[in-house]
Amino acid sequence: MKKLLLGTVALFALGAAPVMAADLAARPYTKAPPVIVALYNWSGFYVGANGGWGTSRKSWDLYAPGGLVSEGSHDASGATAGGQIGYNWQVGAWVFGVEAQGNWADFKGSNASLAVAGATNQSKIEAFGLFTGRVGYAWNNALLYAKGGAAVVSDKYSYYPTATGVTVATASETRWGAAVGAGFEYGFTPNWSFAVEYDHLFLDKKDVTFTSGVSDRIKQDADLVTARINYRWGGPVVAKY
């Protein structure tokens, strides 16, 4: 009888083990949380200020009875400050935009005339404007861009006897041309960004008549380097999963 009871207990234990294992709940699978990558959004209207330095190469040719006579060249250089307003569209990593910029300038220079003995020619760019389109490629909050469009400058000219320094004739003009440039912009908050930009202005040559009746053909171009800060009204930072 004792052997029968022990055998029954052993069989029960062997049979119960698989049942107990089957009754254990399966370990739940936990999905890893998604990885969120913040993408900077360059889209929207922006307004900003800029300041820097510029220089313009001026070449003067005097209209004389025998034809044009070179009077020489000089660089008109100085400081500039102004503002800009624009709009950006972002498509993936590409950023497209339009911008208008207006600047006060103080680019001045002079040279002794090679055609008129004892005379000095002087020029000054007092202001300029740029109306451009932009295209750039963004790495999150860093943007490398190129731009191109129209440029306009306000010029003043004068000449005077070198010995006295007293102006004897003046002229002024508004000259249109083309502009190309490139820059690097960095967004340091969702709405504020800082940029450094270079622009070249193609202003060609134009006939200028002075108050004395003398005429010169003056050729010029300009180079600009500015630091810029912008505030943008755009969408929030985009989250990419």
Coordinates of C-alpha atoms in Angstrom, one line a residue:
M1 CA 0.0 0.0 0.0
K2 CA 2.8 2.3 0.9
K3 CA 4.6 1.7 -2.5
L4 CA 1.3 2.4 -4.3
L5 CA 0.9 5.8 -2.6
L6 CA 4.5 6.8 -3.4
G7 CA 4.1 5.9 -7.0
T8 CA 0.9 7.9 -7.3
V9 CA 2.5 11.0 -5.8
A10 CA 5.5 10.7 -8.2
L11 CA 3.2 10.4 -11.2
F12 CA 1.2 13.4 -10.0
A13 CA 4.3 15.5 -9.6
L14 CA 5.6 14.5 -13.1
G15 CA 2.3 15.3 -14.7
A16 CA 1.8 18.6 -12.9
A17 CA 5.1 20.1 -13.9
P18 CA 4.2 20.8 -17.5
V19 CA 0.8 22.1 -16.6
M20 CA 2.3 24.6 -14.1
A21 CA 4.9 25.8 -16.7
A22 CA 2.1 26.3 -19.3
D23 CA 0.1 28.3 -16.9
L24 CA 3.0 30.9 -16.5
A25 CA 2.2 34.2 -18.3
A26 CA 4.4 35.0 -21.3
R27 CA 6.9 37.9 -20.8
P28 CA 5.4 41.0 -22.4
Y29 CA 7.4 42.7 -25.4
T30 CA 8.1 46.3 -24.9
K31 CA 8.7 48.4 -28.0
A32 CA 11.6 50.9 -27.9
P33 CA 10.4 54.5 -27.8
P34 CA 10.8 56.4 -31.2
V35 CA 13.9 58.5 -31.7
I36 CA 12.9 62.1 -32.2
V37 CA 15.2 64.4 -34.2
A38 CA 14.6 68.1 -34.1
L39 CA 14.7 69.8 -37.5
Y40 CA 15.1 73.5 -37.8
N41 CA 12.3 75.2 -39.8
W42 CA 13.6 78.0 -42.1
S43 CA 10.2 78.9 -43.6
G44 CA 8.5 82.3 -42.9
F45 CA 8.9 86.0 -43.1
Y46 CA 12.0 87.6 -41.6
V47 CA 13.4 91.1 -40.9
G48 CA 16.9 92.0 -39.8
A49 CA 19.8 94.4 -39.6
N50 CA 23.3 94.3 -41.1
G51 CA 26.6 96.1 -41.0
G52 CA 30.0 95.8 -42.5
W53 CA 32.4 97.2 -45.1
G54 CA 32.4 97.8 -48.8
T55 CA 34.6 99.0 -51.6
S56 CA 34.0 100.2 -55.2
R57 CA 36.5 100.4 -58.0
K58 CA 36.1 103.7 -60.0
S59 CA 37.7 104.2 -63.4
W60 CA 37.3 107.7 -65.0
D61 CA 37.7 108.5 -68.7
L62 CA 37.4 112.2 -69.7
Y63 CA 35.5 113.2 -72.9
A64 CA 38.1 115.4 -74.7
P65 CA 38.1 116.9 -78.2
G66 CA 40.2 114.0 -79.5
G67 CA 38.1 111.3 -77.7
L68 CA 38.2 109.6 -74.3
V69 CA 41.3 110.2 -72.2
S70 CA 42.0 108.1 -69.1
E71 CA 41.9 110.0 -65.8
G72 CA 42.9 107.0 -63.8
S73 CA 41.2 104.9 -61.1
H74 CA 40.6 104.8 -57.4
D75 CA 38.9 102.6 -54.7
A76 CA 36.1 104.2 -52.8
S77 CA 35.9 102.2 -49.5
G78 CA 34.1 102.6 -46.2
A79 CA 31.5 101.4 -43.8
T80 CA 27.9 100.4 -44.4
A81 CA 24.8 99.6 -42.3
G82 CA 21.2 98.9 -43.1
G83 CA 18.3 96.4 -43.0
Q84 CA 16.7 93.6 -44.9
I85 CA 13.3 91.9 -45.2
G86 CA 12.5 88.6 -46.9
Y87 CA 10.6 85.4 -47.0
N88 CA 11.8 81.7 -47.1
W89 CA 10.2 78.5 -48.3
Q90 CA 11.7 75.2 -47.1
V91 CA 11.3 72.0 -49.2
G92 CA 13.1 69.2 -47.5
A93 CA 16.7 70.4 -46.9
W94 CA 16.4 73.0 -49.7
V95 CA 15.5 76.6 -48.8
F96 CA 14.2 79.2 -51.3
G97 CA 13.6 82.8 -50.7
V98 CA 13.3 86.4 -51.8
E99 CA 14.8 89.5 -50.1
A100 CA 15.0 93.2 -50.3
Q101 CA 17.9 95.1 -48.6
G102 CA 18.6 98.8 -48.2
N103 CA 21.8 100.3 -46.8
W104 CA 23.4 103.6 -46.0
A105 CA 27.0 103.7 -47.2
D106 CA 30.1 105.9 -46.9
F107 CA 32.4 104.5 -49.6
K108 CA 34.8 107.4 -50.5
G109 CA 37.9 107.6 -52.6
S110 CA 39.9 109.9 -54.9
N111 CA 42.8 110.0 -57.3
A112 CA 44.9 112.7 -59.1
S113 CA 43.6 113.1 -62.6
L114 CA 46.0 111.9 -65.3
A115 CA 44.3 114.0 -67.9
V116 CA 43.9 117.3 -66.1
A117 CA 47.0 118.6 -64.4
G118 CA 46.6 119.6 -60.8
A119 CA 43.1 118.2 -60.5
T120 CA 41.7 115.5 -58.2
N121 CA 38.7 113.3 -58.9
Q122 CA 36.6 112.2 -55.9
S123 CA 33.6 109.8 -55.7
K124 CA 31.3 108.5 -53.0
I125 CA 28.6 105.8 -52.8
E126 CA 26.0 107.1 -50.3
A127 CA 23.5 104.3 -50.4
F128 CA 22.6 101.0 -52.2
G129 CA 19.8 98.5 -52.4
L130 CA 19.6 94.8 -53.4
F131 CA 16.6 92.9 -54.7
T132 CA 17.5 89.3 -54.8
G133 CA 16.3 85.7 -54.9
R134 CA 18.0 83.1 -52.7
V135 CA 18.6 79.3 -52.7
G136 CA 20.3 77.4 -50.0
Y137 CA 20.9 74.0 -48.5
A138 CA 20.2 73.4 -44.8
W139 CA 21.8 71.1 -42.3
N140 CA 19.2 71.5 -39.5
N141 CA 19.9 75.0 -38.2
A142 CA 22.9 75.7 -40.5
L143 CA 22.2 77.2 -43.9
L144 CA 24.6 77.7 -46.8
Y145 CA 23.1 79.9 -49.6
A146 CA 23.7 81.8 -52.8
K147 CA 21.8 84.8 -54.1
G148 CA 21.4 86.9 -57.2
G149 CA 19.3 89.7 -58.6
A150 CA 19.3 93.5 -59.1
A151 CA 21.4 96.2 -57.4
V152 CA 21.0 100.0 -57.3
V153 CA 23.5 102.6 -55.9
S154 CA 23.4 106.3 -55.2
D155 CA 26.7 108.0 -56.4
K156 CA 28.1 111.4 -55.9
Y157 CA 31.2 112.8 -57.8
S158 CA 33.3 115.9 -57.7
Y159 CA 36.6 117.3 -58.8
Y160 CA 38.7 120.1 -57.4
P161 CA 42.2 121.7 -57.8
T162 CA 44.5 119.5 -55.7
A163 CA 46.3 122.6 -54.3
T164 CA 43.2 124.2 -52.8
G165 CA 40.9 121.2 -52.1
V166 CA 37.9 123.4 -53.0
T167 CA 35.3 121.6 -55.1
V168 CA 34.6 123.3 -58.5
A169 CA 32.1 120.8 -60.0
T170 CA 29.8 118.0 -58.8
A171 CA 27.6 115.4 -60.3
S172 CA 25.2 112.7 -58.9
E173 CA 23.4 109.6 -60.3
T174 CA 21.4 106.6 -59.5
R175 CA 22.9 103.5 -61.2
W176 CA 21.3 100.1 -61.6
G177 CA 23.2 96.8 -62.1
A178 CA 23.3 93.2 -61.1
A179 CA 24.3 91.5 -57.8
V180 CA 25.5 88.0 -56.9
G181 CA 26.5 86.8 -53.5
A182 CA 26.8 83.9 -51.0
G183 CA 26.5 83.5 -47.3
F184 CA 26.3 81.2 -44.2
E185 CA 23.5 81.6 -41.7
Y186 CA 23.1 79.9 -38.3
G187 CA 19.9 79.7 -36.3
F188 CA 20.8 80.0 -32.6
T189 CA 17.1 80.0 -31.5
P190 CA 14.0 78.9 -33.3
N191 CA 13.4 82.5 -34.5
W192 CA 16.8 84.3 -34.4
S193 CA 19.7 83.7 -36.8
F194 CA 23.1 85.2 -37.5
A195 CA 24.7 85.3 -41.0
V196 CA 27.9 86.4 -42.7
E197 CA 27.5 87.4 -46.4
Y198 CA 29.6 88.5 -49.4
D199 CA 28.1 90.3 -52.4
H200 CA 29.6 91.6 -55.7
L201 CA 27.8 94.3 -57.6
F202 CA 28.2 94.7 -61.4
L203 CA 27.6 98.3 -62.2
D204 CA 29.3 98.7 -65.6
K205 CA 30.0 102.2 -67.0
K206 CA 27.9 105.3 -67.5
D207 CA 28.4 108.8 -68.8
V208 CA 28.2 111.4 -66.1
T209 CA 28.0 115.2 -66.8
F210 CA 29.3 117.6 -64.1
T211 CA 27.9 121.0 -63.2
S212 CA 30.8 122.6 -65.1
G213 CA 29.7 120.9 -68.3
V214 CA 32.6 118.4 -68.4
S215 CA 31.6 114.8 -69.0
D216 CA 33.3 111.6 -67.9
R217 CA 32.6 107.9 -68.6
I218 CA 32.8 106.3 -65.2
K219 CA 33.0 102.5 -64.8
Q220 CA 32.5 100.9 -61.4
D221 CA 31.8 97.7 -59.5
A222 CA 31.5 97.0 -55.8
D223 CA 32.3 94.3 -53.2
L224 CA 30.4 94.1 -49.9
V225 CA 31.0 92.0 -46.7
T226 CA 28.3 92.2 -44.0
A227 CA 27.3 90.5 -40.8
R228 CA 23.6 90.1 -40.4
I229 CA 21.1 89.2 -37.7
N230 CA 17.5 88.2 -38.6
Y231 CA 14.3 87.6 -36.7
R232 CA 11.9 85.2 -38.4
W233 CA 8.2 84.6 -38.0
G234 CA 8.0 81.0 -39.0
G235 CA 6.7 77.6 -38.0
P236 CA 8.0 75.8 -34.9
V237 CA 10.9 73.4 -34.9
V238 CA 9.8 70.3 -36.8
A239 CA 10.2 66.9 -35.1
K240 CA 11.3 64.0 -37.3
Y241 CA 10.7 60.4 -36.1

